[in-house]
């Protein structure tokens, strides 16, 4: 399966066609045109998959892609330039240069929660860096994935960029080929499968994974602003966002006022009955719905807001749990749904310790006006990236590299970081033949004293 496709892409890459600046530029423009011309169809496909509001699909998927494309188009020639680097005394005189070489044929595997963005954002890097690419979108968004396959085939030649549809079986078949890079976005569980398969060919990997991302509110934070920004980042896309706050730590005495503030923001955003709001998405499929339902049934006693479920519509209302500690069902794994546990705390030291006992999160958010608390959390907790006094927003700055650490992933992308991820930085030292310094050659005689003076 897919052998011919892989071979064709390799052949096209080897032809050198993907390398010139003009070609890369024209393909980035083609992708921009695709997004422009097919916007309505893309919005509809994502809506048909899980009733994601058009605003969210545009703001967090298509719009993000367009702005990344514009940025890449404006900077591509600069990114492609070889970089002149300083020399060192030991090799004087020399000219030192880093060349940016494409990797070859790459595989992009994407999840379902932002199905357009997470398939095409890595592709921008792959095109900019001069690669060919096969994209394997998620089987959980059949409307979006089949539309992506149709559109990519319309705007690009198959031996350059193509979409393979399907699930586990198709992904496993693709993983048999010696790709020059595998860019995977998804769960840590599948990330391990991908890395094992990649190891067979020593294919480099970028793993954009997930995990339980904490949000910490300190005593002096503005509760209303915290509630508004946490609720937005948590319930956009019905909580199915990798960098959403998974849970919130709030000082004991502010727990009740914080939950009240969240309730009033929820009413403002989605009305008295969020089920009737056109601004609130549904759960992607029955499997995910059942998983979340099980969590809420087990943790029923802690529900203080929401908890309304409708299996036929795969609807779960925005739900807040007031939980005592980590010994509850919702804290066992990444929630990835519209369920926000709130935990009270007394001592910042304790929560830093507890968070550090768990796998490194993809994101962490801090709501504070206390610089000392901010510095402590930033220095003492290891996580992919995050924000102070906001949630999720750091993704919107393409100058910031985005990625996880440890269990939440490896490698980064966005902006120039995408270009770097899909390039090999080839280091070259250039020497002339007119000057000969024989110090490194045998017989060494008295050379040791000279080399000791240079290398110190
Ligand atoms: P997933 O890991 O189940 O699936 C991701 C992709 O892997 C899909 O294309 C799927 O077809 C494929 N896949 C699934 N099982 C496989 C197997 N056994 N062998 C080979 N391929 C397989 O993830 P998901 O449910 O689609 O997405 C949710 C997860 O993704 C969450 O953990 C979330 O945090 C994470 N995520 C991370 C980011 C990020 O940028 N770091 C973004 C979105 C989602």
Short mmCIF file of C-alpha atoms and ligand atoms in Angstrom, two decimals:
data_model
loop_
_atom_site.label_atom_id
_atom_site.label_comp_id
_atom_site.label_asym_id
_atom_site.label_seq_id
_atom_site.Cartn_x
_atom_site.Cartn_y
_atom_site.Cartn_z
CA UNK A 1 0.00 0.00 0.00
CA UNK A 2 1.25 3.50 -0.91
CA UNK A 3 4.56 2.22 -2.28
CA UNK A 4 4.07 3.87 -5.64
CA UNK A 5 3.10 7.16 -4.02
CA UNK A 6 6.19 7.12 -1.80
CA UNK A 7 8.42 6.26 -4.77
CA UNK A 8 6.89 9.01 -6.92
CA UNK A 9 7.43 11.58 -4.20
CA UNK A 10 11.05 10.50 -3.73
CA UNK A 11 11.59 10.75 -7.47
CA UNK A 12 10.07 14.23 -7.62
CA UNK A 13 12.21 15.36 -4.69
CA UNK A 14 15.35 13.97 -6.31
CA UNK A 15 14.55 15.84 -9.52
CA UNK A 16 15.43 19.03 -7.59
CA UNK A 17 12.14 20.72 -8.56
CA UNK A 18 11.16 21.52 -4.97
CA UNK A 19 14.34 23.46 -4.21
CA UNK A 20 14.24 26.77 -6.11
CA UNK A 21 12.87 29.79 -4.28
CA UNK A 22 10.37 30.46 -7.08
CA UNK A 23 8.85 26.99 -6.81
CA UNK A 24 8.47 27.13 -3.03
CA UNK A 25 6.97 30.60 -3.26
CA UNK A 26 4.45 29.55 -5.90
CA UNK A 27 3.37 26.51 -3.83
CA UNK A 28 2.90 28.59 -0.68
CA UNK A 29 0.78 30.94 -2.78
CA UNK A 30 -1.22 27.96 -4.07
CA UNK A 31 -1.94 26.92 -0.49
CA UNK A 32 -3.05 30.47 0.32
CA UNK A 33 -5.30 30.43 -2.74
CA UNK A 34 -6.78 27.10 -1.64
CA UNK A 35 -7.70 28.58 1.74
CA UNK A 36 -9.14 31.69 0.14
CA UNK A 37 -11.14 30.00 -2.58
CA UNK A 38 -12.33 27.03 -0.54
CA UNK A 39 -13.02 28.77 2.76
CA UNK A 40 -16.76 28.13 2.74
CA UNK A 41 -16.35 24.43 1.98
CA UNK A 42 -13.73 24.05 4.70
CA UNK A 43 -15.90 25.83 7.27
CA UNK A 44 -18.82 23.58 6.35
CA UNK A 45 -16.78 20.35 6.46
CA UNK A 46 -15.48 21.10 9.95
CA UNK A 47 -18.99 22.10 11.07
CA UNK A 48 -20.39 18.85 9.67
CA UNK A 49 -17.79 16.89 11.61
CA UNK A 50 -18.50 18.31 15.06
CA UNK A 51 -20.53 21.50 14.77
CA UNK A 52 -17.52 23.67 15.33
CA UNK A 53 -18.68 27.29 14.95
CA UNK A 54 -17.45 29.01 11.77
CA UNK A 55 -15.82 31.74 13.86
CA UNK A 56 -13.66 29.20 15.70
CA UNK A 57 -12.68 27.39 12.49
CA UNK A 58 -11.69 30.66 10.87
CA UNK A 59 -9.99 32.30 13.87
CA UNK A 60 -8.11 29.21 15.08
CA UNK A 61 -7.55 27.32 11.85
CA UNK A 62 -7.91 29.07 8.47
CA UNK A 63 -6.94 32.53 9.75
CA UNK A 64 -3.91 31.16 11.59
CA UNK A 65 -2.82 29.39 8.40
CA UNK A 66 -3.25 32.50 6.26
CA UNK A 67 -1.25 34.63 8.62
CA UNK A 68 1.53 31.97 8.82
CA UNK A 69 1.56 31.76 5.02
CA UNK A 70 1.87 35.54 4.64
CA UNK A 71 4.69 35.56 7.14
CA UNK A 72 6.46 32.67 5.38
CA UNK A 73 6.07 34.33 1.98
CA UNK A 74 7.53 37.57 3.32
CA UNK A 75 10.51 35.85 4.91
CA UNK A 76 11.21 32.79 2.77
CA UNK A 77 14.11 34.23 0.79
CA UNK A 78 15.78 35.36 4.01
CA UNK A 79 15.25 31.95 5.65
CA UNK A 80 16.77 30.19 2.64
CA UNK A 81 19.93 32.30 2.64
CA UNK A 82 23.07 30.54 3.85
CA UNK A 83 24.11 31.98 7.23
CA UNK A 84 27.66 33.22 7.66
CA UNK A 85 29.02 32.18 11.01
CA UNK A 86 32.11 33.34 12.95
CA UNK A 87 35.28 31.31 12.69
CA UNK A 88 37.54 30.22 15.52
CA UNK A 89 41.22 30.82 16.09
CA UNK A 90 42.15 27.16 15.78
CA UNK A 91 40.96 27.13 12.19
CA UNK A 92 42.07 30.61 11.20
CA UNK A 93 41.63 31.63 8.45
CA UNK A 94 38.28 30.12 7.45
CA UNK A 95 34.83 31.11 6.27
CA UNK A 96 31.99 29.28 8.04
CA UNK A 97 28.55 28.86 6.59
CA UNK A 98 25.30 27.08 7.48
CA UNK A 99 23.39 25.94 4.43
CA UNK A 100 19.67 25.14 4.74
CA UNK A 101 19.02 21.86 2.99
CA UNK A 102 15.57 20.29 2.53
CA UNK A 103 15.14 16.90 4.23
CA UNK A 104 13.37 15.07 1.40
CA UNK A 105 10.00 13.33 1.59
CA UNK A 106 8.17 13.91 4.86
CA UNK A 107 5.11 12.46 6.53
CA UNK A 108 2.63 14.64 8.44
CA UNK A 109 0.16 12.82 10.71
CA UNK A 110 -2.55 14.98 12.25
CA UNK A 111 -5.31 14.64 14.86
CA UNK A 112 -8.97 15.60 14.61
CA UNK A 113 -9.42 18.53 16.98
CA UNK A 114 -8.15 21.31 14.68
CA UNK A 115 -8.24 19.19 11.54
CA UNK A 116 -7.40 21.88 8.98
CA UNK A 117 -4.83 23.79 10.96
CA UNK A 118 -2.92 20.78 12.29
CA UNK A 119 -2.69 19.18 8.84
CA UNK A 120 -1.65 22.30 6.95
CA UNK A 121 0.47 24.27 9.43
CA UNK A 122 3.30 21.70 9.37
CA UNK A 123 2.84 21.58 5.59
CA UNK A 124 3.77 25.28 5.35
CA UNK A 125 7.13 24.44 6.94
CA UNK A 126 7.58 21.40 4.70
CA UNK A 127 6.93 23.44 1.53
CA UNK A 128 9.01 26.42 2.66
CA UNK A 129 11.97 24.16 3.39
CA UNK A 130 11.72 22.47 -0.03
CA UNK A 131 10.35 19.00 0.79
CA UNK A 132 7.64 16.79 -0.67
CA UNK A 133 4.95 15.71 1.77
CA UNK A 134 2.33 13.07 2.44
CA UNK A 135 -0.38 14.13 4.88
CA UNK A 136 -2.40 11.61 6.91
CA UNK A 137 -5.30 13.47 8.52
CA UNK A 138 -7.51 11.91 11.18
CA UNK A 139 -10.17 9.34 10.41
CA UNK A 140 -12.33 10.98 13.11
CA UNK A 141 -13.13 13.98 10.89
CA UNK A 142 -14.28 12.22 7.70
CA UNK A 143 -15.80 15.33 6.08
CA UNK A 144 -12.73 17.49 6.60
CA UNK A 145 -10.25 14.74 5.74
CA UNK A 146 -11.93 13.83 2.47
CA UNK A 147 -12.26 17.50 1.51
CA UNK A 148 -8.56 18.03 2.27
CA UNK A 149 -7.72 15.05 0.05
CA UNK A 150 -9.83 16.47 -2.78
CA UNK A 151 -8.44 20.00 -2.49
CA UNK A 152 -4.80 19.02 -2.11
CA UNK A 153 -5.17 16.88 -5.25
CA UNK A 154 -6.69 19.87 -7.06
CA UNK A 155 -4.06 22.44 -6.06
CA UNK A 156 -0.90 20.31 -5.98
CA UNK A 157 0.60 17.49 -7.99
CA UNK A 158 0.37 14.12 -6.26
CA UNK A 159 4.09 13.41 -6.45
CA UNK A 160 4.69 16.66 -4.56
CA UNK A 161 1.96 16.82 -1.92
CA UNK A 162 -0.78 14.30 -1.31
CA UNK A 163 -3.27 13.22 1.31
CA UNK A 164 -3.72 9.62 2.41
CA UNK A 165 -7.03 9.01 4.13
CA UNK A 166 -7.70 6.29 6.67
CA UNK A 167 -7.03 5.22 10.23
CA UNK A 168 -4.60 3.05 12.12
CA UNK A 169 -4.05 0.53 9.32
CA UNK A 170 -3.21 3.17 6.71
CA UNK A 171 -0.96 5.08 9.11
CA UNK A 172 0.87 1.85 10.00
CA UNK A 173 1.41 1.10 6.30
CA UNK A 174 2.86 4.55 5.72
CA UNK A 175 5.19 4.09 8.68
CA UNK A 176 6.96 1.24 6.86
CA UNK A 177 8.62 3.72 4.50
CA UNK A 178 11.91 5.50 5.22
CA UNK A 179 10.57 9.04 5.46
CA UNK A 180 13.10 11.82 5.88
CA UNK A 181 11.03 13.30 8.69
CA UNK A 182 7.82 12.38 10.49
CA UNK A 183 5.80 15.20 11.98
CA UNK A 184 3.19 13.75 14.32
CA UNK A 185 0.51 15.59 16.26
CA UNK A 186 -1.61 13.49 18.61
CA UNK A 187 -1.61 11.61 21.88
CA UNK A 188 1.50 10.53 23.83
CA UNK A 189 0.27 6.91 23.49
CA UNK A 190 0.36 6.97 19.69
CA UNK A 191 3.46 9.19 19.76
CA UNK A 192 5.36 6.23 21.20
CA UNK A 193 4.15 3.97 18.37
CA UNK A 194 5.27 6.56 15.81
CA UNK A 195 8.69 6.97 17.38
CA UNK A 196 9.26 3.22 17.50
CA UNK A 197 8.36 2.87 13.83
CA UNK A 198 10.54 5.86 12.91
CA UNK A 199 13.49 4.29 14.74
CA UNK A 200 13.51 1.43 12.21
CA UNK A 201 14.68 3.89 9.54
CA UNK A 202 16.26 6.42 11.87
CA UNK A 203 13.68 8.87 10.55
CA UNK A 204 13.79 12.03 12.65
CA UNK A 205 10.53 12.89 14.40
CA UNK A 206 8.71 15.90 15.69
CA UNK A 207 6.13 14.84 18.26
CA UNK A 208 3.46 17.39 19.15
CA UNK A 209 1.67 15.62 21.98
CA UNK A 210 -0.68 16.47 24.82
CA UNK A 211 -1.05 16.05 28.55
CA UNK A 212 -2.58 17.68 31.61
CA UNK A 213 -1.83 21.40 31.37
CA UNK A 214 -2.19 23.22 34.69
CA UNK A 215 -3.49 26.69 35.31
CA UNK A 216 -2.43 28.37 38.55
CA UNK A 217 -4.11 31.41 40.05
CA UNK A 218 -2.32 33.23 42.86
CA UNK A 219 -3.85 35.34 45.64
CA UNK A 220 -3.32 38.70 44.02
CA UNK A 221 -4.69 37.78 40.56
CA UNK A 222 -7.69 39.56 39.11
CA UNK A 223 -10.39 36.86 39.45
CA UNK A 224 -12.77 38.23 36.82
CA UNK A 225 -10.08 38.51 34.18
CA UNK A 226 -8.72 35.09 35.13
CA UNK A 227 -12.19 33.51 34.88
CA UNK A 228 -12.88 35.11 31.48
CA UNK A 229 -9.57 34.06 29.92
CA UNK A 230 -9.60 30.57 31.42
CA UNK A 231 -13.21 29.92 30.38
CA UNK A 232 -12.50 31.12 26.84
CA UNK A 233 -9.44 28.87 26.40
CA UNK A 234 -11.13 25.91 28.05
CA UNK A 235 -14.51 25.85 26.32
CA UNK A 236 -13.54 26.99 22.84
CA UNK A 237 -13.89 23.89 20.60
CA UNK A 238 -15.79 22.32 23.57
CA UNK A 239 -12.55 21.80 25.46
CA UNK A 240 -10.98 19.68 22.72
CA UNK A 241 -7.82 21.76 22.57
CA UNK A 242 -4.37 20.36 23.36
CA UNK A 243 -3.28 23.52 25.17
CA UNK A 244 -6.53 24.17 27.07
CA UNK A 245 -6.19 24.42 30.85
CA UNK A 246 -6.76 20.87 31.98
CA UNK A 247 -7.37 21.93 35.60
CA UNK A 248 -7.14 25.05 37.74
CA UNK A 249 -5.41 25.58 41.07
CA UNK A 250 -6.89 28.49 42.99
CA UNK A 251 -6.18 29.65 46.58
CA UNK A 252 -8.70 28.02 48.96
CA UNK A 253 -10.40 31.28 49.94
CA UNK A 254 -10.93 32.29 46.30
CA UNK A 255 -12.27 28.99 45.03
CA UNK A 256 -15.97 29.81 45.43
CA UNK A 257 -15.73 33.36 44.03
CA UNK A 258 -13.68 31.99 41.11
CA UNK A 259 -16.31 29.36 40.29
CA UNK A 260 -19.04 32.04 40.49
CA UNK A 261 -17.04 34.26 38.15
CA UNK A 262 -16.66 31.34 35.70
CA UNK A 263 -20.42 30.68 35.83
CA UNK A 264 -21.24 34.24 34.97
CA UNK A 265 -18.74 34.24 32.06
CA UNK A 266 -20.24 30.97 30.80
CA UNK A 267 -23.74 32.51 30.84
CA UNK A 268 -22.42 35.54 28.98
CA UNK A 269 -20.67 33.41 26.34
CA UNK A 270 -23.23 30.65 25.75
CA UNK A 271 -26.50 31.83 27.37
CA UNK A 272 -28.61 29.95 29.93
CA UNK A 273 -28.69 26.83 27.77
CA UNK A 274 -25.40 26.27 25.94
CA UNK A 275 -27.02 23.47 23.92
CA UNK A 276 -28.93 26.12 22.01
CA UNK A 277 -25.88 28.27 21.43
CA UNK A 278 -24.52 28.20 17.89
CA UNK A 279 -21.14 29.10 19.39
CA UNK A 280 -20.58 25.81 21.22
CA UNK A 281 -19.16 22.72 19.50
CA UNK A 282 -19.99 19.05 20.02
CA UNK A 283 -17.82 16.11 21.08
CA UNK A 284 -16.09 14.57 18.08
CA UNK A 285 -17.42 10.99 18.28
CA UNK A 286 -19.18 8.41 20.48
CA UNK A 287 -15.93 6.99 21.80
CA UNK A 288 -14.81 10.37 23.11
CA UNK A 289 -18.32 11.14 24.37
CA UNK A 290 -18.45 7.85 26.30
CA UNK A 291 -15.03 8.47 27.79
CA UNK A 292 -16.08 11.90 29.06
CA UNK A 293 -19.45 10.57 30.24
CA UNK A 294 -17.66 7.92 32.30
CA UNK A 295 -15.50 10.59 33.94
CA UNK A 296 -18.51 12.73 34.81
CA UNK A 297 -20.52 9.78 36.12
CA UNK A 298 -17.64 8.69 38.35
CA UNK A 299 -16.96 12.23 39.59
CA UNK A 300 -20.65 13.15 39.79
CA UNK A 301 -20.42 14.31 43.42
CA UNK A 302 -17.95 17.07 42.50
CA UNK A 303 -19.98 18.71 39.72
CA UNK A 304 -20.86 22.29 40.63
CA UNK A 305 -21.72 23.61 37.15
CA UNK A 306 -23.17 21.87 34.09
CA UNK A 307 -22.83 18.14 33.80
CA UNK A 308 -25.68 18.00 31.27
CA UNK A 309 -25.16 15.34 28.60
CA UNK A 310 -27.02 14.26 25.48
CA UNK A 311 -25.53 11.21 23.80
CA UNK A 312 -27.61 11.57 20.60
CA UNK A 313 -26.15 15.00 19.95
CA UNK A 314 -22.80 14.21 21.60
CA UNK A 315 -23.40 17.32 23.69
CA UNK A 316 -21.76 17.94 27.05
CA UNK A 317 -22.48 21.28 28.67
CA UNK A 318 -19.59 23.37 30.01
CA UNK A 319 -18.88 21.62 33.29
CA UNK A 320 -16.95 22.68 36.38
CA UNK A 321 -15.91 20.26 39.12
CA UNK A 322 -14.86 21.29 42.60
CA UNK A 323 -12.38 18.54 43.47
CA UNK A 324 -10.34 17.92 46.63
CA UNK A 325 -7.13 16.52 45.11
CA UNK A 326 -5.68 14.32 42.34
CA UNK A 327 -7.38 11.15 43.63
CA UNK A 328 -10.42 11.53 41.38
CA UNK A 329 -11.28 10.15 37.95
CA UNK A 330 -10.88 13.39 36.00
CA UNK A 331 -7.26 13.75 37.16
CA UNK A 332 -6.11 10.36 35.88
CA UNK A 333 -5.53 11.45 32.31
CA UNK A 334 -5.77 14.41 29.95
CA UNK A 335 -9.45 15.48 29.95
CA UNK A 336 -9.69 16.84 26.39
CA UNK A 337 -13.31 17.92 26.75
CA UNK A 338 -15.49 20.64 28.32
CA UNK A 339 -14.78 19.63 31.91
CA UNK A 340 -12.80 21.95 34.19
CA UNK A 341 -11.73 20.67 37.61
CA UNK A 342 -10.91 23.35 40.18
CA UNK A 343 -8.66 22.50 43.14
CA UNK A 344 -8.07 24.74 46.15
CA UNK A 345 -4.59 25.20 47.57
CA UNK A 346 -2.85 26.89 50.46
CA UNK A 347 0.82 26.70 49.65
CA UNK A 348 2.45 27.31 46.26
CA UNK A 349 5.35 25.02 47.20
CA UNK A 350 3.03 22.06 47.51
CA UNK A 351 1.40 22.46 44.13
CA UNK A 352 4.71 22.97 42.36
CA UNK A 353 5.82 19.69 43.92
CA UNK A 354 2.62 17.85 42.92
CA UNK A 355 2.75 19.12 39.33
CA UNK A 356 6.40 18.08 39.08
CA UNK A 357 5.52 14.55 40.19
CA UNK A 358 3.48 14.17 37.00
CA UNK A 359 4.63 14.08 33.36
CA UNK A 360 5.77 17.39 31.91
CA UNK A 361 2.74 19.28 30.54
CA UNK A 362 2.37 20.84 27.10
CA UNK A 363 1.27 24.17 28.57
CA UNK A 364 1.05 25.96 31.90
CA UNK A 365 -0.80 29.18 32.70
CA UNK A 366 -0.22 31.55 35.58
CA UNK A 367 -2.63 34.26 36.67
CA UNK A 368 -0.75 36.58 38.96
CA UNK A 369 0.57 40.05 39.59
CA UNK A 370 3.24 38.68 41.89
CA UNK A 371 6.56 38.60 40.03
CA UNK A 372 8.14 36.31 42.57
CA UNK A 373 5.40 33.68 42.23
CA UNK A 374 5.57 34.03 38.44
CA UNK A 375 9.34 33.47 38.39
CA UNK A 376 9.11 30.50 40.72
CA UNK A 377 6.51 28.74 38.56
CA UNK A 378 8.37 29.51 35.32
CA UNK A 379 11.67 28.30 36.74
CA UNK A 380 10.56 25.33 38.80
CA UNK A 381 8.00 23.65 36.52
CA UNK A 382 9.08 22.22 33.18
CA UNK A 383 6.43 22.51 30.44
CA UNK A 384 6.22 23.14 26.68
CA UNK A 385 5.16 26.79 26.73
CA UNK A 386 2.42 28.94 28.13
CA UNK A 387 1.21 32.35 29.18
CA UNK A 388 1.06 34.69 32.14
CA UNK A 389 -2.40 36.17 32.70
CA UNK A 390 -3.86 34.43 29.66
CA UNK A 391 -4.45 30.96 28.25
CA UNK A 392 -3.85 29.44 24.79
CA UNK A 393 -2.86 32.82 23.32
CA UNK A 394 0.87 32.01 23.04
CA UNK A 395 0.00 29.87 20.00
CA UNK A 396 -1.02 33.00 18.16
CA UNK A 397 2.49 34.43 18.06
CA UNK A 398 4.38 32.75 15.23
CA UNK A 399 7.67 34.16 16.54
CA UNK A 400 7.38 31.82 19.54
CA UNK A 401 8.43 28.21 18.88
CA UNK A 402 5.56 25.88 19.77
CA UNK A 403 6.08 22.38 21.13
CA UNK A 404 6.18 20.15 24.17
CA UNK A 405 8.87 18.71 26.39
CA UNK A 406 9.22 15.19 27.78
CA UNK A 407 5.85 13.45 27.72
CA UNK A 408 4.22 16.39 25.90
CA UNK A 409 6.50 16.09 22.88
CA UNK A 410 9.74 17.00 21.18
CA UNK A 411 10.64 19.56 18.55
CA UNK A 412 8.95 22.86 17.74
CA UNK A 413 7.29 24.67 14.87
CA UNK A 414 5.44 27.87 13.80
CA UNK A 415 7.09 30.69 11.84
CA UNK A 416 10.78 30.20 11.15
CA UNK A 417 10.79 27.27 13.57
CA UNK A 418 8.68 25.29 11.06
CA UNK A 419 11.21 26.04 8.35
CA UNK A 420 14.03 24.88 10.64
CA UNK A 421 12.17 21.71 11.62
CA UNK A 422 11.91 20.64 8.00
CA UNK A 423 15.48 21.68 7.06
CA UNK A 424 18.86 20.23 7.71
CA UNK A 425 21.35 22.87 8.81
CA UNK A 426 24.47 21.84 6.99
CA UNK A 427 27.64 23.26 8.54
CA UNK A 428 30.51 23.97 6.16
CA UNK A 429 33.96 25.33 6.87
CA UNK A 430 35.68 26.81 3.82
CA UNK A 431 39.42 27.18 3.75
CA UNK A 432 41.74 28.64 1.20
CA UNK A 433 44.89 26.93 0.05
CA UNK A 434 47.25 29.89 0.29
CA UNK A 435 47.96 29.86 4.02
CA UNK A 436 49.47 26.82 5.69
CA UNK A 437 49.71 26.58 9.47
CA UNK A 438 51.38 23.21 10.14
CA UNK A 439 50.75 23.11 13.90
CA UNK A 440 48.31 20.15 13.74
CA UNK A 441 50.57 17.93 11.68
CA UNK A 442 53.13 15.43 12.95
CA UNK A 443 55.92 15.47 13.85
CA UNK A 444 54.44 17.49 16.72
CA UNK A 445 57.78 18.49 18.33
CA UNK A 446 57.09 21.73 20.19
CA UNK A 447 53.53 22.13 18.86
CA UNK A 448 51.87 21.14 22.14
CA UNK A 449 52.74 24.43 23.83
CA UNK A 450 51.20 26.36 20.90
CA UNK A 451 48.02 24.34 20.80
CA UNK A 452 47.67 24.79 24.58
CA UNK A 453 47.76 28.55 24.07
CA UNK A 454 45.02 28.40 21.44
CA UNK A 455 42.69 25.86 23.06
CA UNK A 456 41.88 27.28 26.46
P1 LIG B 1 -4.37 10.13 18.34
O1 LIG B 1 -2.99 10.00 18.85
O2 LIG B 1 -5.37 9.11 18.71
O3 LIG B 1 -4.37 10.19 16.73
C1 LIG B 1 -3.54 11.04 15.98
C2 LIG B 1 -3.25 10.42 14.63
O4 LIG B 1 -2.60 9.16 14.81
C3 LIG B 1 -4.48 10.15 13.77
O5 LIG B 1 -4.19 10.55 12.45
C4 LIG B 1 -4.67 8.65 13.86
O6 LIG B 1 -5.18 8.09 12.66
C5 LIG B 1 -3.25 8.14 14.07
N1 LIG B 1 -3.24 6.90 14.88
C6 LIG B 1 -4.08 6.56 15.90
N2 LIG B 1 -3.75 5.36 16.42
C7 LIG B 1 -2.67 4.93 15.71
C8 LIG B 1 -1.86 3.76 15.77
N3 LIG B 1 -2.08 2.78 16.63
N4 LIG B 1 -0.83 3.65 14.89
C9 LIG B 1 -0.57 4.63 13.99
N5 LIG B 1 -1.32 5.75 13.90
C10 LIG B 1 -2.35 5.91 14.73
O7 LIG B 1 -4.84 11.60 18.79
P2 LIG B 1 -6.25 12.28 18.59
O8 LIG B 1 -7.27 11.60 19.44
O9 LIG B 1 -6.54 12.46 17.15
O10 LIG B 1 -5.94 13.73 19.21
C11 LIG B 1 -5.96 13.99 20.58
C12 LIG B 1 -4.57 14.05 21.18
O11 LIG B 1 -3.73 14.89 20.42
C13 LIG B 1 -4.58 14.67 22.57
O12 LIG B 1 -3.66 14.00 23.40
C14 LIG B 1 -4.10 16.09 22.33
O13 LIG B 1 -3.53 16.74 23.45
C15 LIG B 1 -3.11 15.87 21.24
N6 LIG B 1 -2.91 17.09 20.45
C16 LIG B 1 -1.72 17.72 20.53
C17 LIG B 1 -1.53 18.89 19.83
C18 LIG B 1 -0.22 19.64 19.86
O14 LIG B 1 -0.06 20.55 19.07
N7 LIG B 1 0.71 19.30 20.74
C19 LIG B 1 -2.55 19.40 19.03
C20 LIG B 1 -3.76 18.72 18.98
C21 LIG B 1 -3.93 17.55 19.69
#
